[in-house]
mmCIF file of C-alpha atoms in Angstrom:
data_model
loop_
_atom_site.group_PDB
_atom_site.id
_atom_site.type_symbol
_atom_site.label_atom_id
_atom_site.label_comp_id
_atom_site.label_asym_id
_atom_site.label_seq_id
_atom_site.Cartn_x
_atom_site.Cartn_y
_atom_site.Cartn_z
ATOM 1 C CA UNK J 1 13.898 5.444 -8.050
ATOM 2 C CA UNK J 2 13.280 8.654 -5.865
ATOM 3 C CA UNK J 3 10.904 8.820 -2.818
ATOM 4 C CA UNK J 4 9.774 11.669 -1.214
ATOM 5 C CA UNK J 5 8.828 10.647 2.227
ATOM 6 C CA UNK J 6 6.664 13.787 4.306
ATOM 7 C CA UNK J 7 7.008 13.177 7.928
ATOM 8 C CA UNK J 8 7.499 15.195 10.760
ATOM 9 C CA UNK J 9 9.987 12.523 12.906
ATOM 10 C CA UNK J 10 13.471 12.633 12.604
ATOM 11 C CA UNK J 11 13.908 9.529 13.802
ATOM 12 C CA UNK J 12 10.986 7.673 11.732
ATOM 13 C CA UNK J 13 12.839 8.791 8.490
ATOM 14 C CA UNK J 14 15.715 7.326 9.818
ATOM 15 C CA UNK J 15 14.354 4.587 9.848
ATOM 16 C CA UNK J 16 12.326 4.451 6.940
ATOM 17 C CA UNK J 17 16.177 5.070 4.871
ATOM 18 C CA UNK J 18 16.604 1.505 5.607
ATOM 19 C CA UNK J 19 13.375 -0.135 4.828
ATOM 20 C CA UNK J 20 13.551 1.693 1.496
ATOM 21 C CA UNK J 21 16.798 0.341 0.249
ATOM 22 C CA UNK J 22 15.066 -2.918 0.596
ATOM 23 C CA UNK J 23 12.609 -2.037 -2.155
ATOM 24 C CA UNK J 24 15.604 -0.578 -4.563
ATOM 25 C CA UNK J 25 18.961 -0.351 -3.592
ATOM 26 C CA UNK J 26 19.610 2.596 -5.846
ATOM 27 C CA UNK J 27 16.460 4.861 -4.336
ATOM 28 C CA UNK J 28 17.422 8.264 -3.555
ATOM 29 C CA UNK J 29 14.859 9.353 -0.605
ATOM 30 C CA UNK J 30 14.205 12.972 -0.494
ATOM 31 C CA UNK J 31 13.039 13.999 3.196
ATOM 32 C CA UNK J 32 10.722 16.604 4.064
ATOM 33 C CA UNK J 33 9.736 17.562 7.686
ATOM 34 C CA UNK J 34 5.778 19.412 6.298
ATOM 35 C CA UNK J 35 3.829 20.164 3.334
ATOM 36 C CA UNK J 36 5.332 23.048 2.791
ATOM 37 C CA UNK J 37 9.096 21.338 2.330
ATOM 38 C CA UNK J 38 7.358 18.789 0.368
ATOM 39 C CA UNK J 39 6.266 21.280 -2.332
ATOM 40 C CA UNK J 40 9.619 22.299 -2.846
ATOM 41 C CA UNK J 41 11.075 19.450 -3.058
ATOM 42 C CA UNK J 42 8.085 17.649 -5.126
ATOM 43 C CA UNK J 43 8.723 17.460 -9.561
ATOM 44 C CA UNK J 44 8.019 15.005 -11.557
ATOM 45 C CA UNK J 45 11.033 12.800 -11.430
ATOM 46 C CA UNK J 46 9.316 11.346 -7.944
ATOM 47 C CA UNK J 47 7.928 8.084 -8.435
ATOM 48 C CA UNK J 48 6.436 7.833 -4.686
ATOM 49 C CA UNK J 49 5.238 9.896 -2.271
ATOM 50 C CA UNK J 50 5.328 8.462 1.414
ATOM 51 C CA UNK J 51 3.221 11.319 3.178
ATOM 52 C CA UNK J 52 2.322 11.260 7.580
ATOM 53 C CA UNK J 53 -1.287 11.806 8.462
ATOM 54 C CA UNK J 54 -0.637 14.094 11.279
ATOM 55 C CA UNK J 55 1.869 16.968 10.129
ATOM 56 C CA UNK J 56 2.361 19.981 11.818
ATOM 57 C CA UNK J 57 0.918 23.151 9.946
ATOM 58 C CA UNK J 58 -0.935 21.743 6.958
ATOM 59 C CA UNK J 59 -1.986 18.552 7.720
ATOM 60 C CA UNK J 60 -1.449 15.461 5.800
ATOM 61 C CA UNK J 61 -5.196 15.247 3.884
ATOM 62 C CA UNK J 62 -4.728 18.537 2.688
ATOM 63 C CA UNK J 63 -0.926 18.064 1.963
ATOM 64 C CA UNK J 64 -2.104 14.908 -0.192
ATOM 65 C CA UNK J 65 -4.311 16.977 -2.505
ATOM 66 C CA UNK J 66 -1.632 19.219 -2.674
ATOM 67 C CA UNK J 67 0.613 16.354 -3.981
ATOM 68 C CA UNK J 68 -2.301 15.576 -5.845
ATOM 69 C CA UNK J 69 -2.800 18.491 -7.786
ATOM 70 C CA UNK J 70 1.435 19.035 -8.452
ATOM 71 C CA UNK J 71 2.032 15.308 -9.459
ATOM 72 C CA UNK J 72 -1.246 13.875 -10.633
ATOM 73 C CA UNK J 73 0.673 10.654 -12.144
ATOM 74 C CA UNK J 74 2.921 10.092 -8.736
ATOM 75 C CA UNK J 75 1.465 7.648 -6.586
ATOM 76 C CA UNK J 76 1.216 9.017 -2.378
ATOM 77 C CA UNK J 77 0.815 6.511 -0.340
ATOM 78 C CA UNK J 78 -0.692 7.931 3.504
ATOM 79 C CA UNK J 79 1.464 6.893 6.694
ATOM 80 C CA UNK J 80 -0.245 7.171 10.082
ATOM 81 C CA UNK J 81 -0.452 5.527 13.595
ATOM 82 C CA UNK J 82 -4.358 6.146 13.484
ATOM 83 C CA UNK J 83 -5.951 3.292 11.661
ATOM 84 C CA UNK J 84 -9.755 5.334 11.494
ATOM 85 C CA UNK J 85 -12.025 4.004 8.606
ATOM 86 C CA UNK J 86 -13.310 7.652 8.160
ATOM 87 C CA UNK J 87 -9.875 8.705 7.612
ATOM 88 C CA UNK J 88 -8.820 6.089 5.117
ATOM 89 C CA UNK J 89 -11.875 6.548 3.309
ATOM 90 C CA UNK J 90 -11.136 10.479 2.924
ATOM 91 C CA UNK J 91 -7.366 9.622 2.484
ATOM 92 C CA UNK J 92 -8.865 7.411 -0.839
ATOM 93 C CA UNK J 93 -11.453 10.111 -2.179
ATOM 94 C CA UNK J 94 -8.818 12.357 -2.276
ATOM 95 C CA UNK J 95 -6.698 10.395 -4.092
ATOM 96 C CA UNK J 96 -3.978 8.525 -2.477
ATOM 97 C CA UNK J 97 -3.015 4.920 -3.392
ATOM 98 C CA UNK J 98 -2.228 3.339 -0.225
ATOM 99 C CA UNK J 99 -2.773 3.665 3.492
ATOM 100 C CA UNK J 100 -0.460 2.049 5.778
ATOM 101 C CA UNK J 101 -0.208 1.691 9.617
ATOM 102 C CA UNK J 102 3.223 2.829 11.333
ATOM 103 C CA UNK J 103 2.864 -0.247 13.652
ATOM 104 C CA UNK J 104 3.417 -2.586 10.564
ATOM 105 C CA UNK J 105 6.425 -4.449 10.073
ATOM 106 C CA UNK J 106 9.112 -3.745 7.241
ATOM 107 C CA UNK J 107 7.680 -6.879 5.032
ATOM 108 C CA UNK J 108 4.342 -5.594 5.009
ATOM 109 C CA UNK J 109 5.522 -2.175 4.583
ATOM 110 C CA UNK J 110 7.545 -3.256 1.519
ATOM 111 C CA UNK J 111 4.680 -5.430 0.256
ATOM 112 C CA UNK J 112 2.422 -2.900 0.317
ATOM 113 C CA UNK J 113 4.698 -0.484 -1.618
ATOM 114 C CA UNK J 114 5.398 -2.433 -4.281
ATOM 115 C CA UNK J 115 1.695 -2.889 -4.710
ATOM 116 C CA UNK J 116 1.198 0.592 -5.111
ATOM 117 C CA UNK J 117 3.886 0.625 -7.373
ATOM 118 C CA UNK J 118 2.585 -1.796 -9.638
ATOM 119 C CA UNK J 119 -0.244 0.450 -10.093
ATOM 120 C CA UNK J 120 -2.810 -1.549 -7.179
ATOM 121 C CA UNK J 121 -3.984 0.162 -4.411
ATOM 122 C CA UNK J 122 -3.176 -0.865 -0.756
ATOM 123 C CA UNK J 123 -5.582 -0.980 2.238
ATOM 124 C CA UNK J 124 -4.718 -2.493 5.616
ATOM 125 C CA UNK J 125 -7.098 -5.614 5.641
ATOM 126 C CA UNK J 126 -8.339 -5.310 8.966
ATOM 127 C CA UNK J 127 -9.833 -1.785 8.026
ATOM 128 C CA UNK J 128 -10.626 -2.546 4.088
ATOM 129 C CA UNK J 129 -14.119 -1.551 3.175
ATOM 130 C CA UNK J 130 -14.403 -4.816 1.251
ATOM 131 C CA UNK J 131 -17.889 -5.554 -1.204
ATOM 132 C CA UNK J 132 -19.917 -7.774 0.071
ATOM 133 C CA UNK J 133 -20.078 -10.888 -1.749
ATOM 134 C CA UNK J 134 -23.269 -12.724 -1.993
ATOM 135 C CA UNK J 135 -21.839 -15.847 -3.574
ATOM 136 C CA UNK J 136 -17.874 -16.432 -2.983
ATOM 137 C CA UNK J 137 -16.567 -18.979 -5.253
ATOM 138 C CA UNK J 138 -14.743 -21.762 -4.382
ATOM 139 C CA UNK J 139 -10.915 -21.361 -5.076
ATOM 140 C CA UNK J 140 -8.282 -24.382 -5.665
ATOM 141 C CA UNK J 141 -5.956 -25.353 -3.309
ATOM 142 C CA UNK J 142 -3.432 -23.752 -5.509
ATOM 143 C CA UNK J 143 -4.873 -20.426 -5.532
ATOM 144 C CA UNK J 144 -5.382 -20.777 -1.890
ATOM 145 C CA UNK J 145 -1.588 -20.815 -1.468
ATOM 146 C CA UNK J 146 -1.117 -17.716 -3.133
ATOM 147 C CA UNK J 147 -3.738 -15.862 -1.638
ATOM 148 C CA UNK J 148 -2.539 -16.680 2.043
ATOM 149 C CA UNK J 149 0.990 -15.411 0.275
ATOM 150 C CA UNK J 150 -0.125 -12.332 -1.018
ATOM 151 C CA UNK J 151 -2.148 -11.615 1.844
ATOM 152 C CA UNK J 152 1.128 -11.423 3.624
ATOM 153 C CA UNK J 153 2.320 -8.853 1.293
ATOM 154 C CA UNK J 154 4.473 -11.070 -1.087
ATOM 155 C CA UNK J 155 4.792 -9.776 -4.801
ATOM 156 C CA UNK J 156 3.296 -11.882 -7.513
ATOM 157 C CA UNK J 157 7.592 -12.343 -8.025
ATOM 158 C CA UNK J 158 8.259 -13.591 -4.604
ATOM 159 C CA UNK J 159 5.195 -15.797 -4.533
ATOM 160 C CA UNK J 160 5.908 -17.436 -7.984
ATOM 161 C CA UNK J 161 9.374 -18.071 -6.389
ATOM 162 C CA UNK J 162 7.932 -19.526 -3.055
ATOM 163 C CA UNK J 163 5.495 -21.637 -4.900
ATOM 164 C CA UNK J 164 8.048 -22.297 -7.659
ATOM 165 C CA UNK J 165 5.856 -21.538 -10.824
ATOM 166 C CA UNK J 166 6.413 -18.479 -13.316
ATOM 167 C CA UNK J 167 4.973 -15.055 -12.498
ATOM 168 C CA UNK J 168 2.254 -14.865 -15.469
ATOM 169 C CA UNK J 169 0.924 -18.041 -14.023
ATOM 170 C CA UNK J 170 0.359 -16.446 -10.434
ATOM 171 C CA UNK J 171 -0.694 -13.065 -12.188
ATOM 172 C CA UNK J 172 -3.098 -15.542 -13.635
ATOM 173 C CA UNK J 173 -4.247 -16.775 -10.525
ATOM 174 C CA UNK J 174 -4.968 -13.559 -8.576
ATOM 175 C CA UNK J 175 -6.860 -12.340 -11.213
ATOM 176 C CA UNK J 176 -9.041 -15.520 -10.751
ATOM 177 C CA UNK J 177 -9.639 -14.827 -7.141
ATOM 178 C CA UNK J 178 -9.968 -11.584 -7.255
ATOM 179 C CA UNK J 179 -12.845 -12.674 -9.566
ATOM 180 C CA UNK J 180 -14.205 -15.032 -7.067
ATOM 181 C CA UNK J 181 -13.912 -13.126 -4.305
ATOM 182 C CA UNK J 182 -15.882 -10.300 -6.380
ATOM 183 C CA UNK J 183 -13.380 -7.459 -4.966
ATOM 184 C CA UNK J 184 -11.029 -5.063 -6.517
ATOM 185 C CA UNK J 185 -7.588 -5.661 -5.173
ATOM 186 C CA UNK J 186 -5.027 -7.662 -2.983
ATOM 187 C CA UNK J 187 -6.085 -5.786 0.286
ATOM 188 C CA UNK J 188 -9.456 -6.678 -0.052
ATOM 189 C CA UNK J 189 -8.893 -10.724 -1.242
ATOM 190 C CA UNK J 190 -6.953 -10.719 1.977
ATOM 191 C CA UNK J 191 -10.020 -9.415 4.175
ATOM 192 C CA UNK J 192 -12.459 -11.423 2.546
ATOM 193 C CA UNK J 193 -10.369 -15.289 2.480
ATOM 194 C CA UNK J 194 -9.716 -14.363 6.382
ATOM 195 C CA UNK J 195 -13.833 -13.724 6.793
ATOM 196 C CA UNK J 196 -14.737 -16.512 4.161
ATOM 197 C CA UNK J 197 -12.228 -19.096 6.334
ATOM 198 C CA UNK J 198 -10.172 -19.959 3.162
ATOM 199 C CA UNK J 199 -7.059 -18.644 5.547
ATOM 200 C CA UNK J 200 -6.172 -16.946 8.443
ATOM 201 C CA UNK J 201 -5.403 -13.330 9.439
ATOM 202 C CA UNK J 202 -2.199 -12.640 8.223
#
């Protein structure tokens, strides 16, 4: 798997090299220090884009659509220490797949990637503009456990492991509560089971 990861910190990409070869031992990270690296570096044997908010020159909105426009099929997931609803929401419309904070920790990090990767999108919960439900549906204790799991990031893989059932059955049951929940993806079941009670923040 190659990454290209966009930021404008040394010592961040150092440190990102090791959260990465968490996700596949065998990635080969490409590092770019601006948009303007990135381009050069950006075909279409990149199956993520990691890209910072805040880059010097052209910033990172405008360095997404970019990225956008070059690999329309390649995922870019938005890095920043600013967790701004008005910037998410423009991060989305232009197209990115995920938004993650630099505060988070390297499970969440990973979690979040591999959601992205599995073709979800990923929202920090506490910032997710989550539908309003006017009726959620009860869930089963069962599907309770996995949505407390996956709002901590876990892959349907590691949660069938924790909960020791096979992985269609738990793709099985977050398809249910996404259903119940009446939202659109993981990031958003999370936000609504912490402000329906069914768990707590993660």
């Amino acid at each position: 798997m190659k990454i290209l990861l966009v930021d404008d910190h040394a010592l961040f990409r150092a440190g990102m090299r090791y959260v990465l070869r968490e996700l596949d031992e065998a990635v080969e990270l490409l590092e770019a220090p601006d948009c303007d690296a990135a381009q050069r570096l950006a075909d279409e044997s990149v199956s993520l884009v990691l890209m910072d908010l805040l880059l010097p020159g052209t910033d990172g909105l405008r360095g997404l659509s970019q990225c956008r426009e070059r690999l329309p099929d390649t995922p870019v997931v938005m890095l920043s220490a600013v967790e701004d609803l008005d910037r998410v929401e423009r991060a989305m419309r232009l197209g990115a797949r995920g938004y993650i904070s630099k505060s988070a920790n390297s499970d969440t990090m990973l979690g979040a990637l591999r959601q992205v990767l599995a073709g979800e999108i990923y929202l920090p919960w506490a910032i997710e503009p989550a539908r309003e439900s006017e009726e959620v549906q009860p869930l089963t204790p069962r599907q309770i456990e996995v949505l407390h799991l996956l709002a901590r990031g876990a892959s349907n893989k590691e949660i069938a492991r924790a909960l020791g059932v096979a992985e269609g059955t738990v793709r099985i049951h977050v398809t249910a509560i996404l259903r119940a929940l009446n939202v659109r993806n993981r990031g958003q079941a999370a936000y609504a089971g912490v402000r329906a009670g069914l768990i707590t923040e993660p």
